[in-house]
Every structure is written in C-alpha cells, then in structure tokens.
Amino acid sequence: MRTVSLFSYVDLEARVPAGHPLRAMRGLANASLAALDESFDGLYAKTGRPSIAPERLLRAVLLQMLYSIRSERQLMERLEFDLLFRWFVGLGIDDAVWHPTVFTHNRDRVLTTEVAQGFLSALLAQAAVKKLLSAEHFSVDGTMLKAFASMKSFRAKDGSGDDDGEPPEGGRNGERDFRKEKRSNETHASTTDPDARLYRKSKGQESRLTYLGHALMENRNGLVVDGAVTHATGTGEREAATKLSEGLGEGVTLGADKAYDVEAFVEGLKARKIEPHVAINGTVSKTGKVTQDGGAARRRPKPRLCDQPALPQADRGNLRLGQDDGRPGADQGARIGQGEGGLHLRPCRLQHHSPSEIDRIDG
C-alpha cells in the first residue's frame, strides 16, 4: 500500500540552483518585460475568458527557443512536469497549464513584430547587456529554418498533380512518387504551410521547405542585436542584411560570408559609408582578377612573390629535396657550394652558377 502526504509545500525558488544560467536570463527578461508594461496593458482581455498574461507567454516562448522544443504541445507537456520551466514562466506548482491551441492563438495575438522588437530593444538597453556590445564592428549571417511541413504537402497550386483528388496510398499522409514531376515555388505550394518555400542552401544539397533566419551580431562577444525571418529566396539574405544594417551609423564595418559578395549589396553599403568586409566569392587568376558568379569581377592586389619569372626545371641546378622528411638529400646536400658549381642567393630565387660566375657577381 502506497502512502502519500496530505499536504506538500514546494518552494520552486529553492529548487532552482543558485548558479543556474536561467536565473540570470530570467532577471534580464523580467527587467525588459517591465519596460513594456504600457504596451501590455492593452493586450489583456476585458471580457470573456481571461487570456494568458503576455509576460508569461513571452517567457514560455523563450524557453521553447532555448531548449529547441519543436511544438507547442510538447512545450505544454514540459510545463506540466518540469519545475524549472514552471519557475521560469511564473506558474505555481498548483497552477493549471494552458491548452496548446489556446497558447498558440494567444501567441499569434500577442507576439507581434512590434512587441518582439520592443522586447529586444529593452533587453539591449539594459546596462548589464549594453557594456557587452560594441558599436564599431558587426557581422551579418543567415541560416535555414526548416518548416514544420512534409515534402508530400508540396502540391500543384492548380490541383493538377493530385491524382483526381484521391489521397495517396496508405492514407492522408501516405507515400507518393514525385519522380519526373517538375516542382517549383511558382507552380507549387505546401498545403499545410503555404508560406514555406522550396529552397536549398548550396549546390549538391537537397531542397527543403524552409524559411530564412537572419541575424545582425556585434563582434565583441557575438551577441545578436537584431534579427528577422523572411521567405526563402536566392536574394533573401542580402535583402535582409540591407534592412538590418539601416540602423548602423557611418564608419562601422560589416562582415559577411561569400554569399553576400554581390556588387549591388557591396556598393550599397559603401554608399551609406559602411565599410564592407565581405569574403570574395570566386577564383583569383594570375593577374589578380577575381572572377565571380554572374560575370562580375573585382580587382585585387596582385600577389608578388618574385619580380622575375621562374626558371625552367632543367636550369634549377642539382639541389634535391629528400622525399622522406623534406630535407636536402644526403648525396646532394654535401655538394652545395662545392665542386664545379654552387648556390648563389639572388632576389626571389636560388640560382646555380659556376665558381667564375659567382666571383664575378660577388665582385
């Protein structure tokens, strides 16, 4: 027979370790949410059922991102039994957890672009965070955000590939053969997530239904100072980077990888007096000319290892490198500077001369 206590007093504050990282993050989040009190006053329900408090909703969304919880249903399940999650969100041990559908509807209503941007601005304005940021050097980058939609939902917009309206074999989510069927974002769309786009990051990778996430970071500690999510397109990264860098002042530097090495983007930064530090996308020829994708070219300083052309292989003398450890061979190392000829150092190369030529050059 199992016995249980009639009363139980659980202090959630005492259950969380003093050095837990979420303690510092909760303090920063609470200070940022306090700065948005006036904005939240108009979000509370005046009639009908009480809505979820915006402060608790935002804390729950933060946990979902920090712990990579992929659905609201799994988040509510975690809140049901995890005391750490309850403490961070602000739920008591006896408080009921919200229904996933109610949480989703309230999140879409509360977490607008203005509220999210206001929360991030309030967070960056705090003294504890502001001292970690730099105002001279920034970087921008993008990443793929996989949509929560199956490739089998990517159907023709006009319904031509639906096999006369019949579902695929094996039920609604059964297998389907897409071989020899041309699919593109212009003619197809996902039936479960219409905003997702078919996209691949680079050549050789598979195409997926995705979005693009963009982040603007300062280079001192790598903290994100701004972000955005856009449709997955070939120009989405550069367009988002242009918009995110609008708030930067003149004279700052902006680093990016080779995906941003497009003339229009680079020249646009220069026109706003932002110094671009963009990796070159292309190959460097012997003349120092960089050939990029799309036929664009940019001049780069010609590498000068030597002012004179290299000598033919037959005229390089008898110096040989051993193949075992990269040192001169024993049979040749002893002959350097002896015998009929020697090695004479000249600018940028080694030359082999006879003793009379060496004396004439040294003279």
JSON list of N, CA, C and O in Angstrom, two decimals, residues 231-278:
[
{"chain": "A", "resi": 231, "resn": "HIS", "atom": "N", "xyz": [10.97, 34.93, -46.29]},
{"chain": "A", "resi": 231, "resn": "HIS", "atom": "CA", "xyz": [10.78, 33.81, -47.19]},
{"chain": "A", "resi": 231, "resn": "HIS", "atom": "C", "xyz": [12.13, 33.37, -47.75]},
{"chain": "A", "resi": 231, "resn": "HIS", "atom": "O", "xyz": [13.07, 34.16, -47.86]},
{"chain": "A", "resi": 232, "resn": "ALA", "atom": "N", "xyz": [12.23, 32.10, -48.07]},
{"chain": "A", "resi": 232, "resn": "ALA", "atom": "CA", "xyz": [13.48, 31.54, -48.59]},
{"chain": "A", "resi": 232, "resn": "ALA", "atom": "C", "xyz": [13.58, 31.84, -50.08]},
{"chain": "A", "resi": 232, "resn": "ALA", "atom": "O", "xyz": [12.91, 31.21, -50.90]},
{"chain": "A", "resi": 233, "resn": "THR", "atom": "N", "xyz": [14.41, 32.81, -50.43]},
{"chain": "A", "resi": 233, "resn": "THR", "atom": "CA", "xyz": [14.68, 33.15, -51.83]},
{"chain": "A", "resi": 233, "resn": "THR", "atom": "C", "xyz": [16.18, 33.30, -52.02]},
{"chain": "A", "resi": 233, "resn": "THR", "atom": "O", "xyz": [16.94, 33.40, -51.05]},
{"chain": "A", "resi": 234, "resn": "GLY", "atom": "N", "xyz": [16.60, 33.35, -53.26]},
{"chain": "A", "resi": 234, "resn": "GLY", "atom": "CA", "xyz": [18.02, 33.48, -53.56]},
{"chain": "A", "resi": 234, "resn": "GLY", "atom": "C", "xyz": [18.61, 34.81, -53.13]},
{"chain": "A", "resi": 234, "resn": "GLY", "atom": "O", "xyz": [19.81, 34.91, -52.89]},
{"chain": "A", "resi": 235, "resn": "THR", "atom": "N", "xyz": [17.79, 35.85, -53.05]},
{"chain": "A", "resi": 235, "resn": "THR", "atom": "CA", "xyz": [18.27, 37.18, -52.66]},
{"chain": "A", "resi": 235, "resn": "THR", "atom": "C", "xyz": [17.83, 37.56, -51.25]},
{"chain": "A", "resi": 235, "resn": "THR", "atom": "O", "xyz": [18.05, 38.69, -50.83]},
{"chain": "A", "resi": 236, "resn": "GLY", "atom": "N", "xyz": [17.21, 36.63, -50.53]},
{"chain": "A", "resi": 236, "resn": "GLY", "atom": "CA", "xyz": [16.66, 36.95, -49.22]},
{"chain": "A", "resi": 236, "resn": "GLY", "atom": "C", "xyz": [17.72, 37.37, -48.20]},
{"chain": "A", "resi": 236, "resn": "GLY", "atom": "O", "xyz": [17.50, 38.27, -47.39]},
{"chain": "A", "resi": 237, "resn": "GLU", "atom": "N", "xyz": [18.90, 36.74, -48.23]},
{"chain": "A", "resi": 237, "resn": "GLU", "atom": "CA", "xyz": [19.93, 37.07, -47.25]},
{"chain": "A", "resi": 237, "resn": "GLU", "atom": "C", "xyz": [20.43, 38.49, -47.45]},
{"chain": "A", "resi": 237, "resn": "GLU", "atom": "O", "xyz": [20.59, 39.25, -46.48]},
{"chain": "A", "resi": 238, "resn": "ARG", "atom": "N", "xyz": [20.69, 38.88, -48.69]},
{"chain": "A", "resi": 238, "resn": "ARG", "atom": "CA", "xyz": [21.21, 40.22, -48.94]},
{"chain": "A", "resi": 238, "resn": "ARG", "atom": "C", "xyz": [20.15, 41.29, -48.68]},
{"chain": "A", "resi": 238, "resn": "ARG", "atom": "O", "xyz": [20.46, 42.38, -48.17]},
{"chain": "A", "resi": 239, "resn": "GLU", "atom": "N", "xyz": [18.91, 41.00, -49.03]},
{"chain": "A", "resi": 239, "resn": "GLU", "atom": "CA", "xyz": [17.85, 41.98, -48.78]},
{"chain": "A", "resi": 239, "resn": "GLU", "atom": "C", "xyz": [17.64, 42.18, -47.28]},
{"chain": "A", "resi": 239, "resn": "GLU", "atom": "O", "xyz": [17.46, 43.32, -46.81]},
{"chain": "A", "resi": 240, "resn": "ALA", "atom": "N", "xyz": [17.68, 41.09, -46.52]},
{"chain": "A", "resi": 240, "resn": "ALA", "atom": "CA", "xyz": [17.53, 41.22, -45.07]},
{"chain": "A", "resi": 240, "resn": "ALA", "atom": "C", "xyz": [18.73, 41.93, -44.45]},
{"chain": "A", "resi": 240, "resn": "ALA", "atom": "O", "xyz": [18.57, 42.73, -43.52]},
{"chain": "A", "resi": 241, "resn": "ALA", "atom": "N", "xyz": [19.93, 41.65, -44.96]},
{"chain": "A", "resi": 241, "resn": "ALA", "atom": "CA", "xyz": [21.12, 42.32, -44.42]},
{"chain": "A", "resi": 241, "resn": "ALA", "atom": "C", "xyz": [21.08, 43.82, -44.69]},
{"chain": "A", "resi": 241, "resn": "ALA", "atom": "O", "xyz": [21.50, 44.63, -43.84]},
{"chain": "A", "resi": 242, "resn": "THR", "atom": "N", "xyz": [20.56, 44.21, -45.84]},
{"chain": "A", "resi": 242, "resn": "THR", "atom": "CA", "xyz": [20.44, 45.63, -46.15]},
{"chain": "A", "resi": 242, "resn": "THR", "atom": "C", "xyz": [19.48, 46.32, -45.17]},
{"chain": "A", "resi": 242, "resn": "THR", "atom": "O", "xyz": [19.74, 47.42, -44.69]},
{"chain": "A", "resi": 243, "resn": "LYS", "atom": "N", "xyz": [18.39, 45.64, -44.86]},
{"chain": "A", "resi": 243, "resn": "LYS", "atom": "CA", "xyz": [17.41, 46.23, -43.95]},
{"chain": "A", "resi": 243, "resn": "LYS", "atom": "C", "xyz": [17.93, 46.26, -42.52]},
{"chain": "A", "resi": 243, "resn": "LYS", "atom": "O", "xyz": [17.72, 47.23, -41.78]},
{"chain": "A", "resi": 244, "resn": "LEU", "atom": "N", "xyz": [18.60, 45.18, -42.10]},
{"chain": "A", "resi": 244, "resn": "LEU", "atom": "CA", "xyz": [19.10, 45.12, -40.73]},
{"chain": "A", "resi": 244, "resn": "LEU", "atom": "C", "xyz": [20.22, 46.13, -40.48]},
{"chain": "A", "resi": 244, "resn": "LEU", "atom": "O", "xyz": [20.39, 46.59, -39.34]},
{"chain": "A", "resi": 245, "resn": "SER", "atom": "N", "xyz": [20.95, 46.48, -41.51]},
{"chain": "A", "resi": 245, "resn": "SER", "atom": "CA", "xyz": [22.07, 47.41, -41.35]},
{"chain": "A", "resi": 245, "resn": "SER", "atom": "C", "xyz": [21.66, 48.87, -41.48]},
{"chain": "A", "resi": 245, "resn": "SER", "atom": "O", "xyz": [22.52, 49.75, -41.41]},
{"chain": "A", "resi": 246, "resn": "GLU", "atom": "N", "xyz": [20.36, 49.13, -41.66]},
{"chain": "A", "resi": 246, "resn": "GLU", "atom": "CA", "xyz": [19.92, 50.52, -41.79]},
{"chain": "A", "resi": 246, "resn": "GLU", "atom": "C", "xyz": [20.14, 51.32, -40.51]},
{"chain": "A", "resi": 246, "resn": "GLU", "atom": "O", "xyz": [20.36, 52.53, -40.56]},
{"chain": "A", "resi": 247, "resn": "GLY", "atom": "N", "xyz": [20.10, 50.66, -39.37]},
{"chain": "A", "resi": 247, "resn": "GLY", "atom": "CA", "xyz": [20.29, 51.37, -38.11]},
{"chain": "A", "resi": 247, "resn": "GLY", "atom": "C", "xyz": [21.73, 51.60, -37.72]},
{"chain": "A", "resi": 247, "resn": "GLY", "atom": "O", "xyz": [22.00, 52.24, -36.70]},
{"chain": "A", "resi": 248, "resn": "LEU", "atom": "N", "xyz": [22.68, 51.06, -38.48]},
{"chain": "A", "resi": 248, "resn": "LEU", "atom": "CA", "xyz": [24.09, 51.25, -38.15]},
{"chain": "A", "resi": 248, "resn": "LEU", "atom": "C", "xyz": [24.55, 52.64, -38.57]},
{"chain": "A", "resi": 248, "resn": "LEU", "atom": "O", "xyz": [24.12, 53.17, -39.58]},
{"chain": "A", "resi": 249, "resn": "GLY", "atom": "N", "xyz": [25.45, 53.19, -37.79]},
{"chain": "A", "resi": 249, "resn": "GLY", "atom": "CA", "xyz": [25.97, 54.51, -38.10]},
{"chain": "A", "resi": 249, "resn": "GLY", "atom": "C", "xyz": [27.06, 54.47, -39.16]},
{"chain": "A", "resi": 249, "resn": "GLY", "atom": "O", "xyz": [27.48, 53.41, -39.63]},
{"chain": "A", "resi": 250, "resn": "GLU", "atom": "N", "xyz": [27.52, 55.63, -39.54]},
{"chain": "A", "resi": 250, "resn": "GLU", "atom": "CA", "xyz": [28.58, 55.74, -40.54]},
{"chain": "A", "resi": 250, "resn": "GLU", "atom": "C", "xyz": [29.92, 55.36, -39.91]},
{"chain": "A", "resi": 250, "resn": "GLU", "atom": "O", "xyz": [30.18, 55.61, -38.73]},
{"chain": "A", "resi": 251, "resn": "GLY", "atom": "N", "xyz": [30.77, 54.77, -40.74]},
{"chain": "A", "resi": 251, "resn": "GLY", "atom": "CA", "xyz": [32.11, 54.42, -40.30]},
{"chain": "A", "resi": 251, "resn": "GLY", "atom": "C", "xyz": [32.26, 53.06, -39.67]},
{"chain": "A", "resi": 251, "resn": "GLY", "atom": "O", "xyz": [33.38, 52.65, -39.34]},
{"chain": "A", "resi": 252, "resn": "VAL", "atom": "N", "xyz": [31.16, 52.31, -39.49]},
{"chain": "A", "resi": 252, "resn": "VAL", "atom": "CA", "xyz": [31.26, 50.97, -38.90]},
{"chain": "A", "resi": 252, "resn": "VAL", "atom": "C", "xyz": [31.63, 49.97, -39.99]},
{"chain": "A", "resi": 252, "resn": "VAL", "atom": "O", "xyz": [31.53, 50.25, -41.19]},
{"chain": "A", "resi": 253, "resn": "THR", "atom": "N", "xyz": [32.05, 48.79, -39.58]},
{"chain": "A", "resi": 253, "resn": "THR", "atom": "CA", "xyz": [32.37, 47.72, -40.51]},
{"chain": "A", "resi": 253, "resn": "THR", "atom": "C", "xyz": [31.30, 46.64, -40.41]},
{"chain": "A", "resi": 253, "resn": "THR", "atom": "O", "xyz": [30.73, 46.40, -39.34]},
{"chain": "A", "resi": 254, "resn": "LEU", "atom": "N", "xyz": [31.04, 46.00, -41.53]},
{"chain": "A", "resi": 254, "resn": "LEU", "atom": "CA", "xyz": [30.04, 44.92, -41.59]},
{"chain": "A", "resi": 254, "resn": "LEU", "atom": "C", "xyz": [30.66, 43.73, -42.29]},
{"chain": "A", "resi": 254, "resn": "LEU", "atom": "O", "xyz": [31.00, 43.80, -43.48]},
{"chain": "A", "resi": 255, "resn": "GLY", "atom": "N", "xyz": [30.84, 42.65, -41.57]},
{"chain": "A", "resi": 255, "resn": "GLY", "atom": "CA", "xyz": [31.40, 41.43, -42.13]},
{"chain": "A", "resi": 255, "resn": "GLY", "atom": "C", "xyz": [30.32, 40.47, -42.59]},
{"chain": "A", "resi": 255, "resn": "GLY", "atom": "O", "xyz": [29.23, 40.43, -42.03]},
{"chain": "A", "resi": 256, "resn": "ALA", "atom": "N", "xyz": [30.64, 39.70, -43.63]},
{"chain": "A", "resi": 256, "resn": "ALA", "atom": "CA", "xyz": [29.69, 38.72, -44.19]},
{"chain": "A", "resi": 256, "resn": "ALA", "atom": "C", "xyz": [30.47, 37.69, -44.97]},
{"chain": "A", "resi": 256, "resn": "ALA", "atom": "O", "xyz": [31.63, 37.91, -45.35]},
{"chain": "A", "resi": 257, "resn": "ASP", "atom": "N", "xyz": [29.82, 36.54, -45.22]},
{"chain": "A", "resi": 257, "resn": "ASP", "atom": "CA", "xyz": [30.48, 35.49, -45.98]},
{"chain": "A", "resi": 257, "resn": "ASP", "atom": "C", "xyz": [30.30, 35.73, -47.48]},
{"chain": "A", "resi": 257, "resn": "ASP", "atom": "O", "xyz": [29.75, 36.75, -47.91]},
{"chain": "A", "resi": 258, "resn": "LYS", "atom": "N", "xyz": [30.75, 34.77, -48.28]},
{"chain": "A", "resi": 258, "resn": "LYS", "atom": "CA", "xyz": [30.78, 34.97, -49.73]},
{"chain": "A", "resi": 258, "resn": "LYS", "atom": "C", "xyz": [29.39, 35.00, -50.37]},
{"chain": "A", "resi": 258, "resn": "LYS", "atom": "O", "xyz": [29.26, 35.41, -51.52]},
{"chain": "A", "resi": 259, "resn": "ALA", "atom": "N", "xyz": [28.36, 34.57, -49.64]},
{"chain": "A", "resi": 259, "resn": "ALA", "atom": "CA", "xyz": [27.01, 34.65, -50.19]},
{"chain": "A", "resi": 259, "resn": "ALA", "atom": "C", "xyz": [26.56, 36.09, -50.38]},
{"chain": "A", "resi": 259, "resn": "ALA", "atom": "O", "xyz": [25.63, 36.35, -51.14]},
{"chain": "A", "resi": 260, "resn": "TYR", "atom": "N", "xyz": [27.20, 37.02, -49.69]},
{"chain": "A", "resi": 260, "resn": "TYR", "atom": "CA", "xyz": [26.84, 38.44, -49.79]},
{"chain": "A", "resi": 260, "resn": "TYR", "atom": "C", "xyz": [27.74, 39.20, -50.77]},
{"chain": "A", "resi": 260, "resn": "TYR", "atom": "O", "xyz": [27.62, 40.41, -50.89]},
{"chain": "A", "resi": 261, "resn": "ASP", "atom": "N", "xyz": [28.64, 38.49, -51.46]},
{"chain": "A", "resi": 261, "resn": "ASP", "atom": "CA", "xyz": [29.57, 39.15, -52.37]},
{"chain": "A", "resi": 261, "resn": "ASP", "atom": "C", "xyz": [28.88, 39.41, -53.70]},
{"chain": "A", "resi": 261, "resn": "ASP", "atom": "O", "xyz": [29.13, 38.74, -54.71]},
{"chain": "A", "resi": 262, "resn": "VAL", "atom": "N", "xyz": [28.01, 40.39, -53.70]},
{"chain": "A", "resi": 262, "resn": "VAL", "atom": "CA", "xyz": [27.30, 40.85, -54.90]},
{"chain": "A", "resi": 262, "resn": "VAL", "atom": "C", "xyz": [27.52, 42.35, -55.01]},
{"chain": "A", "resi": 262, "resn": "VAL", "atom": "O", "xyz": [27.47, 43.07, -54.01]},
{"chain": "A", "resi": 263, "resn": "GLU", "atom": "N", "xyz": [27.77, 42.82, -56.22]},
{"chain": "A", "resi": 263, "resn": "GLU", "atom": "CA", "xyz": [28.14, 44.21, -56.42]},
{"chain": "A", "resi": 263, "resn": "GLU", "atom": "C", "xyz": [27.10, 45.18, -55.87]},
{"chain": "A", "resi": 263, "resn": "GLU", "atom": "O", "xyz": [27.43, 46.18, -55.24]},
{"chain": "A", "resi": 264, "resn": "ALA", "atom": "N", "xyz": [25.83, 44.90, -56.09]},
{"chain": "A", "resi": 264, "resn": "ALA", "atom": "CA", "xyz": [24.79, 45.82, -55.64]},
{"chain": "A", "resi": 264, "resn": "ALA", "atom": "C", "xyz": [24.79, 45.94, -54.12]},
{"chain": "A", "resi": 264, "resn": "ALA", "atom": "O", "xyz": [24.62, 47.03, -53.57]},
{"chain": "A", "resi": 265, "resn": "PHE", "atom": "N", "xyz": [24.98, 44.82, -53.41]},
{"chain": "A", "resi": 265, "resn": "PHE", "atom": "CA", "xyz": [24.99, 44.86, -51.95]},
{"chain": "A", "resi": 265, "resn": "PHE", "atom": "C", "xyz": [26.22, 45.59, -51.43]},
{"chain": "A", "resi": 265, "resn": "PHE", "atom": "O", "xyz": [26.12, 46.44, -50.52]},
{"chain": "A", "resi": 266, "resn": "VAL", "atom": "N", "xyz": [27.39, 45.29, -51.98]},
{"chain": "A", "resi": 266, "resn": "VAL", "atom": "CA", "xyz": [28.62, 45.91, -51.50]},
{"chain": "A", "resi": 266, "resn": "VAL", "atom": "C", "xyz": [28.61, 47.41, -51.78]},
{"chain": "A", "resi": 266, "resn": "VAL", "atom": "O", "xyz": [28.97, 48.23, -50.92]},
{"chain": "A", "resi": 267, "resn": "GLU", "atom": "N", "xyz": [28.21, 47.80, -52.98]},
{"chain": "A", "resi": 267, "resn": "GLU", "atom": "CA", "xyz": [28.18, 49.22, -53.32]},
{"chain": "A", "resi": 267, "resn": "GLU", "atom": "C", "xyz": [27.12, 49.96, -52.50]},
{"chain": "A", "resi": 267, "resn": "GLU", "atom": "O", "xyz": [27.28, 51.14, -52.18]},
{"chain": "A", "resi": 268, "resn": "GLY", "atom": "N", "xyz": [26.03, 49.26, -52.16]},
{"chain": "A", "resi": 268, "resn": "GLY", "atom": "CA", "xyz": [25.02, 49.89, -51.32]},
{"chain": "A", "resi": 268, "resn": "GLY", "atom": "C", "xyz": [25.55, 50.21, -49.93]},
{"chain": "A", "resi": 268, "resn": "GLY", "atom": "O", "xyz": [25.22, 51.25, -49.35]},
{"chain": "A", "resi": 269, "resn": "LEU", "atom": "N", "xyz": [26.38, 49.32, -49.38]},
{"chain": "A", "resi": 269, "resn": "LEU", "atom": "CA", "xyz": [26.99, 49.60, -48.08]},
{"chain": "A", "resi": 269, "resn": "LEU", "atom": "C", "xyz": [27.95, 50.78, -48.17]},
{"chain": "A", "resi": 269, "resn": "LEU", "atom": "O", "xyz": [27.98, 51.64, -47.29]},
{"chain": "A", "resi": 270, "resn": "LYS", "atom": "N", "xyz": [28.74, 50.81, -49.24]},
{"chain": "A", "resi": 270, "resn": "LYS", "atom": "CA", "xyz": [29.68, 51.92, -49.39]},
{"chain": "A", "resi": 270, "resn": "LYS", "atom": "C", "xyz": [28.96, 53.25, -49.54]},
{"chain": "A", "resi": 270, "resn": "LYS", "atom": "O", "xyz": [29.43, 54.28, -49.04]},
{"chain": "A", "resi": 271, "resn": "ALA", "atom": "N", "xyz": [27.81, 53.25, -50.22]},
{"chain": "A", "resi": 271, "resn": "ALA", "atom": "CA", "xyz": [27.06, 54.49, -50.39]},
{"chain": "A", "resi": 271, "resn": "ALA", "atom": "C", "xyz": [26.56, 55.02, -49.05]},
{"chain": "A", "resi": 271, "resn": "ALA", "atom": "O", "xyz": [26.40, 56.24, -48.88]},
{"chain": "A", "resi": 272, "resn": "ARG", "atom": "N", "xyz": [26.32, 54.12, -48.08]},
{"chain": "A", "resi": 272, "resn": "ARG", "atom": "CA", "xyz": [25.89, 54.55, -46.75]},
{"chain": "A", "resi": 272, "resn": "ARG", "atom": "C", "xyz": [27.08, 54.70, -45.79]},
{"chain": "A", "resi": 272, "resn": "ARG", "atom": "O", "xyz": [26.90, 54.78, -44.59]},
{"chain": "A", "resi": 273, "resn": "LYS", "atom": "N", "xyz": [28.29, 54.68, -46.34]},
{"chain": "A", "resi": 273, "resn": "LYS", "atom": "CA", "xyz": [29.54, 54.87, -45.59]},
{"chain": "A", "resi": 273, "resn": "LYS", "atom": "C", "xyz": [29.72, 53.78, -44.54]},
{"chain": "A", "resi": 273, "resn": "LYS", "atom": "O", "xyz": [30.19, 54.03, -43.43]},
{"chain": "A", "resi": 274, "resn": "ILE", "atom": "N", "xyz": [29.36, 52.56, -44.92]},
{"chain": "A", "resi": 274, "resn": "ILE", "atom": "CA", "xyz": [29.62, 51.38, -44.10]},
{"chain": "A", "resi": 274, "resn": "ILE", "atom": "C", "xyz": [30.70, 50.57, -44.81]},
{"chain": "A", "resi": 274, "resn": "ILE", "atom": "O", "xyz": [30.57, 50.25, -46.00]},
{"chain": "A", "resi": 275, "resn": "GLU", "atom": "N", "xyz": [31.76, 50.26, -44.10]},
{"chain": "A", "resi": 275, "resn": "GLU", "atom": "CA", "xyz": [32.88, 49.55, -44.72]},
{"chain": "A", "resi": 275, "resn": "GLU", "atom": "C", "xyz": [32.57, 48.05, -44.79]},
{"chain": "A", "resi": 275, "resn": "GLU", "atom": "O", "xyz": [32.44, 47.39, -43.76]},
{"chain": "A", "resi": 276, "resn": "PRO", "atom": "N", "xyz": [32.43, 47.47, -46.00]},
{"chain": "A", "resi": 276, "resn": "PRO", "atom": "CA", "xyz": [32.11, 46.05, -46.11]},
{"chain": "A", "resi": 276, "resn": "PRO", "atom": "C", "xyz": [33.35, 45.18, -45.97]},
{"chain": "A", "resi": 276, "resn": "PRO", "atom": "O", "xyz": [34.38, 45.43, -46.58]},
{"chain": "A", "resi": 277, "resn": "HIS", "atom": "N", "xyz": [33.25, 44.16, -45.15]},
{"chain": "A", "resi": 277, "resn": "HIS", "atom": "CA", "xyz": [34.27, 43.12, -45.02]},
{"chain": "A", "resi": 277, "resn": "HIS", "atom": "C", "xyz": [33.63, 41.81, -45.49]},
{"chain": "A", "resi": 277, "resn": "HIS", "atom": "O", "xyz": [33.21, 40.99, -44.67]},
{"chain": "A", "resi": 278, "resn": "VAL", "atom": "N", "xyz": [33.55, 41.65, -46.79]},
{"chain": "A", "resi": 278, "resn": "VAL", "atom": "CA", "xyz": [32.82, 40.53, -47.39]},
{"chain": "A", "resi": 278, "resn": "VAL", "atom": "C", "xyz": [33.82, 39.58, -48.03]},
{"chain": "A", "resi": 278, "resn": "VAL", "atom": "O", "xyz": [34.71, 40.01, -48.78]}
]
